[in-house]
Short mmCIF file of C-alpha atoms (C1' of nucleotides) in Angstrom, two decimals:
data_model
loop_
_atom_site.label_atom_id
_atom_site.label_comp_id
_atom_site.label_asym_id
_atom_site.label_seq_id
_atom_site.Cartn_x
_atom_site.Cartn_y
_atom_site.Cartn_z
CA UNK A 100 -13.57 54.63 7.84
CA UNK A 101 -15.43 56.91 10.60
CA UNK A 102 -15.04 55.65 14.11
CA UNK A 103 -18.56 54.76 14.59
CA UNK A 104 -22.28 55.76 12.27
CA UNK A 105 -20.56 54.47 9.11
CA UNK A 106 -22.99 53.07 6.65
CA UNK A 107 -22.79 49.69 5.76
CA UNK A 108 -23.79 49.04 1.82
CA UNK A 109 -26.91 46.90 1.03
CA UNK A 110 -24.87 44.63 -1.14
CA UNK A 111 -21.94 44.75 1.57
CA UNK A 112 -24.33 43.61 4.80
CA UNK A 113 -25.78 40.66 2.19
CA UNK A 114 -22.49 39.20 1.73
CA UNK A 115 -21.51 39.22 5.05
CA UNK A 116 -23.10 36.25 6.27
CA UNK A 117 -21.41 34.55 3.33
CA UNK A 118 -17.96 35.25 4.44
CA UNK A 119 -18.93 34.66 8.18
CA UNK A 120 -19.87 30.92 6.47
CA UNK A 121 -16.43 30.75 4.85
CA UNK A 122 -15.12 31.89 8.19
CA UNK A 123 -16.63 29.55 9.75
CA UNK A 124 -15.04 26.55 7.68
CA UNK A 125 -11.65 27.98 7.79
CA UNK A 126 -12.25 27.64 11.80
CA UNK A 127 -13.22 23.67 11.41
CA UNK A 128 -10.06 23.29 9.48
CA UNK A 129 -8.49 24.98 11.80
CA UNK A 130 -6.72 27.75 9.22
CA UNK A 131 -5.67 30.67 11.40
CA UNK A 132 -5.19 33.34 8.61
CA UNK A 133 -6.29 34.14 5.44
CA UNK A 134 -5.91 36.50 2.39
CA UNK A 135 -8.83 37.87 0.72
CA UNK A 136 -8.16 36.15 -2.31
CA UNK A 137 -8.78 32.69 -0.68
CA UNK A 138 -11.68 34.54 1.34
CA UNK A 139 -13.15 35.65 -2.17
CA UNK A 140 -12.65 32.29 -4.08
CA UNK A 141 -14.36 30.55 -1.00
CA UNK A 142 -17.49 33.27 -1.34
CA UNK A 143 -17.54 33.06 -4.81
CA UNK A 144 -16.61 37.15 -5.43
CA UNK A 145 -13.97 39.21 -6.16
CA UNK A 146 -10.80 39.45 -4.09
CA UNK A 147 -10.85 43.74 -4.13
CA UNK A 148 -14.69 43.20 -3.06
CA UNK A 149 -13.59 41.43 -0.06
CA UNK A 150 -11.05 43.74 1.20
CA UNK A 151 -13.34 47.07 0.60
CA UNK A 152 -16.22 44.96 1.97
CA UNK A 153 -14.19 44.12 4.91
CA UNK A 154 -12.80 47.44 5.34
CA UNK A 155 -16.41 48.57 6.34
CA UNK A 156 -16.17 46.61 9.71
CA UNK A 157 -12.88 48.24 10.24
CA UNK A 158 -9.54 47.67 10.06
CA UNK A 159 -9.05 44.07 11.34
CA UNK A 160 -6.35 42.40 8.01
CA UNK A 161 -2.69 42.94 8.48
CA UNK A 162 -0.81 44.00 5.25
CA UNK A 163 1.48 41.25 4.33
CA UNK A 164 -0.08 38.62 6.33
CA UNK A 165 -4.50 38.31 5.29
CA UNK A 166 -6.64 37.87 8.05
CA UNK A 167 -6.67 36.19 11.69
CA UNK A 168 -9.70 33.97 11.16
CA UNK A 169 -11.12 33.77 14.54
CA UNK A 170 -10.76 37.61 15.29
CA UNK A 171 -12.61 38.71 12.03
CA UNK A 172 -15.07 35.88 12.85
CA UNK A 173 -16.11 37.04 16.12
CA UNK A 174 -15.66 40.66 14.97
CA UNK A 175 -18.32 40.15 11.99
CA UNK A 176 -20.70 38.34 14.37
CA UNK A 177 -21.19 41.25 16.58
CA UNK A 178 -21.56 43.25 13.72
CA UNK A 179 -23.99 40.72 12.35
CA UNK A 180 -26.08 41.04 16.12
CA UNK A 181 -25.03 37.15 16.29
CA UNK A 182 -23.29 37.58 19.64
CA UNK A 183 -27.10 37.04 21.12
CA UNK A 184 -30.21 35.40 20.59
CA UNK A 185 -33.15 36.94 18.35
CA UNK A 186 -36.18 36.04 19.19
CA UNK A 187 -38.75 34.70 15.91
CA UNK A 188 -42.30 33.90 16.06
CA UNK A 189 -43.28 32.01 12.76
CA UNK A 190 -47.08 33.14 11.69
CA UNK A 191 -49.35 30.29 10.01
CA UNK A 192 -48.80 26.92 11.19
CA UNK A 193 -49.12 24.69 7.94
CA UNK A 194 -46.64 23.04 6.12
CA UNK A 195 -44.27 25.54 5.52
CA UNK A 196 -44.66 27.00 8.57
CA UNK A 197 -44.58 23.98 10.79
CA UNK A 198 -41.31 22.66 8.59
CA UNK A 199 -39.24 26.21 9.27
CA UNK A 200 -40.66 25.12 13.47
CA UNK A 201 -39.57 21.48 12.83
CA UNK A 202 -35.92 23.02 11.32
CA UNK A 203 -33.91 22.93 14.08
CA UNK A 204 -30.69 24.70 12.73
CA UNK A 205 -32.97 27.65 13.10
CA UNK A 206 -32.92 27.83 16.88
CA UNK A 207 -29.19 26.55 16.77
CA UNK A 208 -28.33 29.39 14.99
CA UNK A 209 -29.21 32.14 17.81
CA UNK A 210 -32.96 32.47 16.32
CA UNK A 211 -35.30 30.11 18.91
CA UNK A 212 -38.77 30.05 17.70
CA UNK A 213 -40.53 31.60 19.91
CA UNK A 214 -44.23 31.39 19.32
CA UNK A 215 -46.01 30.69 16.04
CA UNK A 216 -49.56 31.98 15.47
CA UNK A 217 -52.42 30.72 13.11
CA UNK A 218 -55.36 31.90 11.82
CA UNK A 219 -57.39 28.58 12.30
CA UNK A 220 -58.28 28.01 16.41
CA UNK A 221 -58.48 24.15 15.68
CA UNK A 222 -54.68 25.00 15.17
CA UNK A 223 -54.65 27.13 18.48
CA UNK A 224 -53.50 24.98 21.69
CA UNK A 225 -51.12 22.68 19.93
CA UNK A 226 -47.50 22.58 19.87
CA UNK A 227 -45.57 22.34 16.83
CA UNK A 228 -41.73 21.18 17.99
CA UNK A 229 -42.59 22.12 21.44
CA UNK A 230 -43.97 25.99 20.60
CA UNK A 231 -47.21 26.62 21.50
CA UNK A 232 -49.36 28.02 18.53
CA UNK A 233 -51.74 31.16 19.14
CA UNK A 234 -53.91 32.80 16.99
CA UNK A 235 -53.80 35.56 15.01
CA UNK A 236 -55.67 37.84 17.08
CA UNK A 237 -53.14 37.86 19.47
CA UNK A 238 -49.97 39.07 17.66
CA UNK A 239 -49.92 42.12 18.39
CA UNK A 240 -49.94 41.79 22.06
CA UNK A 241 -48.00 38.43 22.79
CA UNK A 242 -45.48 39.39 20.21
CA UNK A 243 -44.44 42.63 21.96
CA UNK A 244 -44.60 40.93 25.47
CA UNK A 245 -42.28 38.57 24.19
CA UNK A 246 -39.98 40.69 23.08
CA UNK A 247 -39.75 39.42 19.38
CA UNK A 248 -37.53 41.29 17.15
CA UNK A 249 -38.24 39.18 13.68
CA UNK A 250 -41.26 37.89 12.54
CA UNK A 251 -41.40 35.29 9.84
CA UNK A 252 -44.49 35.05 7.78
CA UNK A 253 -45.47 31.91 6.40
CA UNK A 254 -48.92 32.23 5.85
CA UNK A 255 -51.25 32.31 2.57
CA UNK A 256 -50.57 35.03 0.65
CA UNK A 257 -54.14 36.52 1.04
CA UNK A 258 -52.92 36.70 4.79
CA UNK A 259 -49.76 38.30 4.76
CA UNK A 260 -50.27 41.98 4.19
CA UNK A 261 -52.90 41.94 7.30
CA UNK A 262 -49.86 39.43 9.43
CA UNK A 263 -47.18 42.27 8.57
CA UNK A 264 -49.48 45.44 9.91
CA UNK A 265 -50.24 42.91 12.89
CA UNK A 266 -46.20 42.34 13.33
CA UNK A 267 -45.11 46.01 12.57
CA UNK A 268 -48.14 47.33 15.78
CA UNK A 269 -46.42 44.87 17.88
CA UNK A 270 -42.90 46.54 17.43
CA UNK A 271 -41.72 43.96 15.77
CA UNK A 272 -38.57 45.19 13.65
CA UNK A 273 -37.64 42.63 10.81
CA UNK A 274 -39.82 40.82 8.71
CA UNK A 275 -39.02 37.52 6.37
CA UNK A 276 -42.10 36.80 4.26
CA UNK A 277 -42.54 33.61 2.55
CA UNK A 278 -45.58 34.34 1.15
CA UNK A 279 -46.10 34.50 -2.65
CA UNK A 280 -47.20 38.06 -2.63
CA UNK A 281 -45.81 41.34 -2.15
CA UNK A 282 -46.18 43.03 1.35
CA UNK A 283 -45.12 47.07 2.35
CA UNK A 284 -43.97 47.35 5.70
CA UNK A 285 -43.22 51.20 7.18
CA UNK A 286 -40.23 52.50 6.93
CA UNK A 287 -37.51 51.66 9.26
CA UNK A 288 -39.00 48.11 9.43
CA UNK A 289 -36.96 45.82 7.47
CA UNK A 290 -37.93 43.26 5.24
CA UNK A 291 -36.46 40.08 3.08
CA UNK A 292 -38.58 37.83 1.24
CA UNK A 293 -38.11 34.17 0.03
CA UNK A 294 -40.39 33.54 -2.85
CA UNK A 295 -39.95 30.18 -4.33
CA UNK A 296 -42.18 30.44 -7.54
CA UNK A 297 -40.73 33.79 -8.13
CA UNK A 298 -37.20 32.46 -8.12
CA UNK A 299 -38.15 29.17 -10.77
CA UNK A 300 -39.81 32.01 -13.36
CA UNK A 301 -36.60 33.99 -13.07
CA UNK A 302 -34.60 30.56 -14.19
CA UNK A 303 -37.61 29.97 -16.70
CA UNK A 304 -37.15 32.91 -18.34
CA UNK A 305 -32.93 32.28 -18.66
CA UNK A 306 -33.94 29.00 -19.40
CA UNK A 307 -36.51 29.94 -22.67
CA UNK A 308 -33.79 32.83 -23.96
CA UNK A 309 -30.78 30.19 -23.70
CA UNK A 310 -28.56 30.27 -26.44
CA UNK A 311 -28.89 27.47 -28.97
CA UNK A 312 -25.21 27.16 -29.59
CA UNK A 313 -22.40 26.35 -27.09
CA UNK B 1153 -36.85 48.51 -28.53
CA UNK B 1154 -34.75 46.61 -31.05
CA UNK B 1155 -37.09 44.61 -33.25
CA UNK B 1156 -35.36 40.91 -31.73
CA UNK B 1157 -32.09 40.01 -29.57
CA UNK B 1158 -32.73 42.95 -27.17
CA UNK B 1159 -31.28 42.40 -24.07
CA UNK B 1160 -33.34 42.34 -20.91
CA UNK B 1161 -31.34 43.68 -17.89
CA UNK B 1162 -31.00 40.98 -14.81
CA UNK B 1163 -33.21 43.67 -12.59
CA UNK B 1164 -35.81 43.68 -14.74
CA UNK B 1165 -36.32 40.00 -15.19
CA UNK B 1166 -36.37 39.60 -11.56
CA UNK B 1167 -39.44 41.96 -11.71
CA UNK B 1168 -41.24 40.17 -14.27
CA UNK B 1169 -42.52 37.51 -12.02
CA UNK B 1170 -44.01 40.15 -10.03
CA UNK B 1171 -46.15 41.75 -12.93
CA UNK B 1172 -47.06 38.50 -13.52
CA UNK B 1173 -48.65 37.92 -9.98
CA UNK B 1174 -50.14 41.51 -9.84
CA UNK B 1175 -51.75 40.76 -13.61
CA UNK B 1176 -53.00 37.31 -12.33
CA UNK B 1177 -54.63 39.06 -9.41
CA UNK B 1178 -56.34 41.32 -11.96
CA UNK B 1179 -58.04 38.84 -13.90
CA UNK B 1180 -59.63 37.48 -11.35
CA UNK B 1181 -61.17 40.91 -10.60
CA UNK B 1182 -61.98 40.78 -13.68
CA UNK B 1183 -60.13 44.45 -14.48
CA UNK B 1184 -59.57 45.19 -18.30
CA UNK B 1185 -56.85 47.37 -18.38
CA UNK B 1186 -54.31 48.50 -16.04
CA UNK B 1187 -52.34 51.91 -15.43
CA UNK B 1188 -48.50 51.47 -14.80
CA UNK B 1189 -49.39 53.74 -11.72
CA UNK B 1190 -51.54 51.20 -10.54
CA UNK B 1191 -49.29 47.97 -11.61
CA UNK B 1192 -46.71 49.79 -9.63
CA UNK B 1193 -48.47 50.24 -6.52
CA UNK B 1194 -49.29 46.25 -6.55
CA UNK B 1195 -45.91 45.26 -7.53
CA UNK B 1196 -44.30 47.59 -5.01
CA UNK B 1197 -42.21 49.79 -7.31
CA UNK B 1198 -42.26 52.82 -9.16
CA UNK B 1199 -44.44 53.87 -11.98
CA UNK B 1200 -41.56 54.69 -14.28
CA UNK B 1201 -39.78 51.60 -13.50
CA UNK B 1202 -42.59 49.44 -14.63
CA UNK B 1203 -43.01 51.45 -17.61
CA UNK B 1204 -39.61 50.87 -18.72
CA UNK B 1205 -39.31 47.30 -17.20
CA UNK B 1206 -42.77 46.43 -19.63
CA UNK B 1207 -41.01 48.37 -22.37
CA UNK B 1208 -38.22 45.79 -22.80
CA UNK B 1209 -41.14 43.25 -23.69
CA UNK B 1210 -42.47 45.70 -26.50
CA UNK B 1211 -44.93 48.26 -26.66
CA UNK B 1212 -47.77 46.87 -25.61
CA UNK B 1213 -49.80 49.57 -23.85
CA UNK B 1214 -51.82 52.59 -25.21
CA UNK B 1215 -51.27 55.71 -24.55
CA UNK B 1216 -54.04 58.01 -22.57
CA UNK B 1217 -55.42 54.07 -21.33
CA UNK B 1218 -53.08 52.18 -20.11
CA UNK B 1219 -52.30 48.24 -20.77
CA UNK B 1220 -54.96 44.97 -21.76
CA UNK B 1221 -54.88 43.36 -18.53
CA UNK B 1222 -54.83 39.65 -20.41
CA UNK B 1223 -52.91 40.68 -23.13
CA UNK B 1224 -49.99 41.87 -21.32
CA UNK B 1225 -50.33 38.90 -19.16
CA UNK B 1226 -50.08 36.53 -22.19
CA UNK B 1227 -47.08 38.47 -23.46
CA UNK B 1228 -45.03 38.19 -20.21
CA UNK B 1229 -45.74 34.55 -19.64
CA UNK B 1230 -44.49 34.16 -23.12
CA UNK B 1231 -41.04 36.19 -22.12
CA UNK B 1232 -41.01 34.22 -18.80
CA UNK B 1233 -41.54 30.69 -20.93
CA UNK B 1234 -44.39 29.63 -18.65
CA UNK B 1235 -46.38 29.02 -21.54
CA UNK B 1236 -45.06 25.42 -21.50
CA UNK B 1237 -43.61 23.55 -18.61
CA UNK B 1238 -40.45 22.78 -17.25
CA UNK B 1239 -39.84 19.43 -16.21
CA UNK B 1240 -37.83 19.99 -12.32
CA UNK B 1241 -35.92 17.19 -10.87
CA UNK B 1242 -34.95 17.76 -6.91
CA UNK B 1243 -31.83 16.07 -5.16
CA UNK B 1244 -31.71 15.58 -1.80
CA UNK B 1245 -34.48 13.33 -0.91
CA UNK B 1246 -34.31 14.40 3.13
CA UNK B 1247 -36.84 16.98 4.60
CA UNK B 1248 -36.61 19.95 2.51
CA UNK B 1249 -36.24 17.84 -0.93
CA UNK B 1250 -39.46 16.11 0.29
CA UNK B 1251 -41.56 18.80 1.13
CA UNK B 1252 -40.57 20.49 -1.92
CA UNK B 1253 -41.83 17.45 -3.86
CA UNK B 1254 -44.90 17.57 -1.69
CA UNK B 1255 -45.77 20.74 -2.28
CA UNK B 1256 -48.46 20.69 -4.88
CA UNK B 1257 -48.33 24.35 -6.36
CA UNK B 1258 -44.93 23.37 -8.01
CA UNK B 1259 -46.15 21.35 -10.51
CA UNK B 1260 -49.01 23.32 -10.98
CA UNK B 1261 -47.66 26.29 -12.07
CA UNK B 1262 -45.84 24.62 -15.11
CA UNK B 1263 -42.50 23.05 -12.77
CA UNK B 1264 -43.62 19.25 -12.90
CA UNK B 1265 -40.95 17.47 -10.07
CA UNK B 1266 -40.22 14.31 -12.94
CA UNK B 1267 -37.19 12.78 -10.45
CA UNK B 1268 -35.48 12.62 -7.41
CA UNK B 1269 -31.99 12.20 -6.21
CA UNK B 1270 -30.48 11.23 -3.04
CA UNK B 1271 -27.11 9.64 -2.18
CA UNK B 1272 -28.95 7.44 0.41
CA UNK B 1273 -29.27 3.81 -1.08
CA UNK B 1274 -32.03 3.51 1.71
CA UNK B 1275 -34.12 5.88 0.02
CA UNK B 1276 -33.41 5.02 -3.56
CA UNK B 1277 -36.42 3.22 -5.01
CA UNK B 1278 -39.05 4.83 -2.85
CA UNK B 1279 -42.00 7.72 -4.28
CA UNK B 1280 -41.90 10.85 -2.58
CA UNK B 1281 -45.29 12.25 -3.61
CA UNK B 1282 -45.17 10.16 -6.62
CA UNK B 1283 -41.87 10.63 -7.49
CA UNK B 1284 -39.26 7.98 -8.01
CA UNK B 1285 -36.28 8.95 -6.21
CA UNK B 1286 -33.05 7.40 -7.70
CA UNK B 1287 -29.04 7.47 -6.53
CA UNK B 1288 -27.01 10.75 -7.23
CA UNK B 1289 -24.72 8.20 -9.39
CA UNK B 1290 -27.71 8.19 -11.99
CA UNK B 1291 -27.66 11.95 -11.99
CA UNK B 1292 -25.56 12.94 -15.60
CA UNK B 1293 -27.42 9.78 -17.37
CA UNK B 1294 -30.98 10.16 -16.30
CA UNK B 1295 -31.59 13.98 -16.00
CA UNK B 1296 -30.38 14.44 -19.75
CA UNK B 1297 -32.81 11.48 -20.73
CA UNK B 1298 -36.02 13.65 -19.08
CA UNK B 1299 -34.64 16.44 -20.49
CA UNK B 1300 -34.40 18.24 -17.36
CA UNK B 1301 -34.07 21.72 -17.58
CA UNK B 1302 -34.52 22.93 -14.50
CA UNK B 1303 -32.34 21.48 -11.18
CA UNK B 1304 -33.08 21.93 -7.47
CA UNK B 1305 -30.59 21.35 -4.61
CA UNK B 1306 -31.82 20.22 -1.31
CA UNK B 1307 -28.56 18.34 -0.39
CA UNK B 1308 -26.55 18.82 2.44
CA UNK B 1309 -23.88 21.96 1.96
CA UNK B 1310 -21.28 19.65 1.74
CA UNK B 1311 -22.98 17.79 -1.20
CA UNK B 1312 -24.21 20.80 -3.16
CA UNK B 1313 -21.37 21.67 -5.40
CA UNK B 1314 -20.82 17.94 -6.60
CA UNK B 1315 -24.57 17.65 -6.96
CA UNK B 1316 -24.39 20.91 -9.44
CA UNK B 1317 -21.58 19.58 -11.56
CA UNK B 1318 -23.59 16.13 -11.71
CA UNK B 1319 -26.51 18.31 -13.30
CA UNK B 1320 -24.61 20.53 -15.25
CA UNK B 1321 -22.72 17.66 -16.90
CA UNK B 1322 -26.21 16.29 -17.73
CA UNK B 1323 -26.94 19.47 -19.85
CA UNK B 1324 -29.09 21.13 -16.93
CA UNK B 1325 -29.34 24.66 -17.30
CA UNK B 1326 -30.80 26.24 -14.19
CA UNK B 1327 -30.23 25.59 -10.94
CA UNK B 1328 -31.79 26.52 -8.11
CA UNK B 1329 -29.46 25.53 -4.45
CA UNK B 1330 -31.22 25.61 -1.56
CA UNK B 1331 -28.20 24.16 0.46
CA UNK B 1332 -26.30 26.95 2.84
CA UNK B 1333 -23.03 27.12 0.75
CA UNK B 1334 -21.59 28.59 -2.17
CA UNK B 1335 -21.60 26.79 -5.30
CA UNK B 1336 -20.62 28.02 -8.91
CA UNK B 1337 -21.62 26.96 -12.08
CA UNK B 1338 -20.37 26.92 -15.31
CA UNK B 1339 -20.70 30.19 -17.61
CA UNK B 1340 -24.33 29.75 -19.43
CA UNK B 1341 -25.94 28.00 -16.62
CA UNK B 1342 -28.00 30.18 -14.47
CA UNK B 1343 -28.10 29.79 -10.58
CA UNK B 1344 -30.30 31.16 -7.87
CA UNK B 1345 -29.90 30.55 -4.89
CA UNK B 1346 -32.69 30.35 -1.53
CA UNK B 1347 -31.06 30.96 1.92
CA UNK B 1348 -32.92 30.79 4.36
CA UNK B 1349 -29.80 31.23 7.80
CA UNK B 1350 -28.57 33.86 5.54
CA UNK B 1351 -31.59 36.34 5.41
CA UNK B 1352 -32.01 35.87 9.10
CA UNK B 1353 -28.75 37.27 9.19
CA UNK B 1354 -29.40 40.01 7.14
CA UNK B 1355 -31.86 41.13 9.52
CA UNK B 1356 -29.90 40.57 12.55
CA UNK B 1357 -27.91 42.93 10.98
CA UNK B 1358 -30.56 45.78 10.51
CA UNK B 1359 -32.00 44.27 13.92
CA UNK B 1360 -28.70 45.20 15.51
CA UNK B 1361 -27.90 48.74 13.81
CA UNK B 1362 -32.09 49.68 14.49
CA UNK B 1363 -32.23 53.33 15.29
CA UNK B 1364 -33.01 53.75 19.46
CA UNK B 1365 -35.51 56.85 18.23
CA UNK B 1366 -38.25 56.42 16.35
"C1'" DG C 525 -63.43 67.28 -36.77
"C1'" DT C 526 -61.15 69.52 -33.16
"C1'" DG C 527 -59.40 70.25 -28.65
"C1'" DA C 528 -58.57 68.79 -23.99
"C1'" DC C 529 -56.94 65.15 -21.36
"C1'" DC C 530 -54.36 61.26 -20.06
"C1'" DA C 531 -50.96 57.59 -19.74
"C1'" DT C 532 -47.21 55.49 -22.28
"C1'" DG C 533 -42.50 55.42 -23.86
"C1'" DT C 534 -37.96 57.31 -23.43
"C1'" DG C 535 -33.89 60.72 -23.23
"C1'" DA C 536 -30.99 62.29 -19.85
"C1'" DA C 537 -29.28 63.15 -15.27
"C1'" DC C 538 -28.10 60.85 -11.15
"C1'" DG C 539 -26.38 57.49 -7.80
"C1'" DG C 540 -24.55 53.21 -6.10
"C1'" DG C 541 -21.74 49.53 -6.53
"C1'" DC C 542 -17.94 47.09 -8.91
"C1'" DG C 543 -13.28 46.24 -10.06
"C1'" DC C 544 -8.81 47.84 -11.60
"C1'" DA C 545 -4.69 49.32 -10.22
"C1'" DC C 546 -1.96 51.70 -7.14
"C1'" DT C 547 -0.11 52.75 -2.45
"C1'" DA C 548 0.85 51.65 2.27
"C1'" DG C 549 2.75 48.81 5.51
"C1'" DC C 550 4.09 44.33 7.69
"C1'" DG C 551 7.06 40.20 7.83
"C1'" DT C 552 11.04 37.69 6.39
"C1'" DC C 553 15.33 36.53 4.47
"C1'" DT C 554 19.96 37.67 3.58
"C1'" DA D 944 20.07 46.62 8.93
"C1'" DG D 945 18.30 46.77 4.58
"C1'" DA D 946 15.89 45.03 0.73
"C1'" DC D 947 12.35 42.20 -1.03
"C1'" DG D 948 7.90 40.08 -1.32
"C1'" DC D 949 3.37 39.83 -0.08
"C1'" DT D 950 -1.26 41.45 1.01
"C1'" DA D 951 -4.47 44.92 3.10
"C1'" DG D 952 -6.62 49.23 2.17
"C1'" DT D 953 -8.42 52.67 -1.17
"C1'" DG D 954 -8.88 56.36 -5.00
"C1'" DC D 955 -10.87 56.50 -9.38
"C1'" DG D 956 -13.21 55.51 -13.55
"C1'" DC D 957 -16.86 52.68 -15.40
"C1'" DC D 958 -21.26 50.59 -15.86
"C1'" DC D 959 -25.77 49.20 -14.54
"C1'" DG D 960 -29.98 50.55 -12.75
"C1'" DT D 961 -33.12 54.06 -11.06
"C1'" DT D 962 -35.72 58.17 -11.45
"C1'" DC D 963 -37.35 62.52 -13.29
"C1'" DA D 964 -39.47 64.94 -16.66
"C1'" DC D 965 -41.02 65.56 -21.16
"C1'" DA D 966 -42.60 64.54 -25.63
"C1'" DT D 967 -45.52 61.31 -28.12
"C1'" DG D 968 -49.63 59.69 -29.46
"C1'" DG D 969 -53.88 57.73 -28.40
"C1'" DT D 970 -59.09 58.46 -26.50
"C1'" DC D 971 -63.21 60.84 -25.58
"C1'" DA D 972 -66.46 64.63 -25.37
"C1'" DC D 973 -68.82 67.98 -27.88
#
DNA sequence: GTGACCATGTGAACGGGCGCACTAGCGTCT
DNA sequence: AGACGCTAGTGCGCCCGTTCACATGGTCAC
């Protein structure tokens, strides 16, 4: 592996968060070391996957031995950016987006909700788990003033191309859309979705071509 | 395309959904017939992806015009099996089971919440927009006398996996776990999986690794 | 009816990721 | 001290998915 500027696979930096979960557990029941076999069982992949997924963060396993939990843990955090706080301002304040406010494992988890913003001023003033709600007009400038890196949009989806350029002016880096729709954002901006309609047609569609026979 | 039994790869059904929306969005403009240039710049994608993608269904475009808006929409709802619907039951009666159950477009768009579950005696008995919500225990009886296809997770992490046996055992065959762990399934049953700490961590990621430059 | 045009459908090249299977190296036991 | 056992790290072949580019076959104008 190259000292530094190594590239990280997509499908590598997606499962990292799963084994920083495992991790995690191993910590609570206070396991010092472990192989990536275990590792792989707990995240559900394959034990070579592990090790040449792990091998991107460097060399951190001793041969013989697996792992030293805590080390790899806080090693994969600062390679995850979880060392610090990020920032998040939630856009639309309605039910979705006041229940990811209301979530408080969100802020636990080094992402504090910021600000939220909303298209409707009757909305504007109020305070949804103690944030303050703005309006839409003013994303672009509050959002870079506050120095927010990701930008969650939980707005309708007739909203959420118009909330992205708004996001993307205000230097805003990472986007998670909610939204049932599908949004472009430049590149170098990133951008995750979580589409739950999308996700029940998938299993629809598994669940009309199921085999008749077991 | 093989006449029957072809074999639609896992990319392309996650796609389908997404033709679906971009279609949907076309009848109401009341557009006839559709380029795969133009499907593809809705959808997000490239042109020859959604060619072949649409090709797995059949061939149901015409060369020199492009595809029947409508007709192509019927044809992919009957691939996705949304022409009938899909009875759902949720466990996890807390916050996120609840405003899943709340949230109307569900069983509008052919995913009709029939039951609840929740390990909480104190909530067993009560309607959650509607909805009976009975004890976990009742899980493997019940959900295979609805006929439940379809099962969502909303439980705590530490639930999920027992809660997934519970509906497999009663003949479920999709599962969708919203809970932030891993859970496995059977071979045959199909599982997606919405997370929302873990895409927040994704980003972190590509927050972290941004390029200074622009 | 014929020719020009246009968009589909697909063969083939390409690339990324996956997993096997091997090698390298550390710890431990005799 | 030496041999053995165990597990990380990785080279290589394979497979799935993506993309290009072309041939196929319709439509429309004249």
């Amino acid at each position: 592996m190259s000292d530094r500027a190594r590239h990280i696979p997509e499908a590598t930096v997606a499962r990292l968060p799963v084994y920083l979960r495992s991790l995690a557990e191993l910590v609570d029941d206070k396991i010092a070391t472990v192989s990536s076999e275990r590792l792989a069982e707990m995240a559900g992949v394959n034990a070579a996957k592990v090790r040449k997924d792990l091998s991107y963060l460097g060399s951190y396993g001793t041969r013989g031995v697996g792992y030293d939990v805590e080390y790899l843990l806080f090693q994969m955090s600062r390679e995850l950016g979880l060392t610090h706080d990020w920032p998040v301002a939630i856009v639309g304040a309605g039910n979705l987006g006041s229940a990811l406010a209301n979530y408080g494992g969100f802020t636990q988890r080094g992402f504090p909700v910021v600000a939220m913003f909303d298209a409707d001023r009757a909305k504007v003033g109020r305070r949804v788990h103690g944030v303050l709600v703005h309006h839409t007009d003013d994303i672009v400038e509050l959002a870079a003033e506050l120095g927010i890196g990701i930008g969650v949009i939980a707005t309708p989806a007739s909203a959420a191309q118009d909330v992205a350029d708004k996001l993307v002016a205000a230097g805003v880096g990472s986007v998670l859309n909610f939204a049932p729709t599908v949004i472009t954002v430049p590149e170098g901006v990133s951008l995750r979705k979580v589409d739950l309609a999308l996700e029940l047609q998938i299993l629809s569609f598994y669940q009309e071509h199921r085999e008749p026979a077991g």
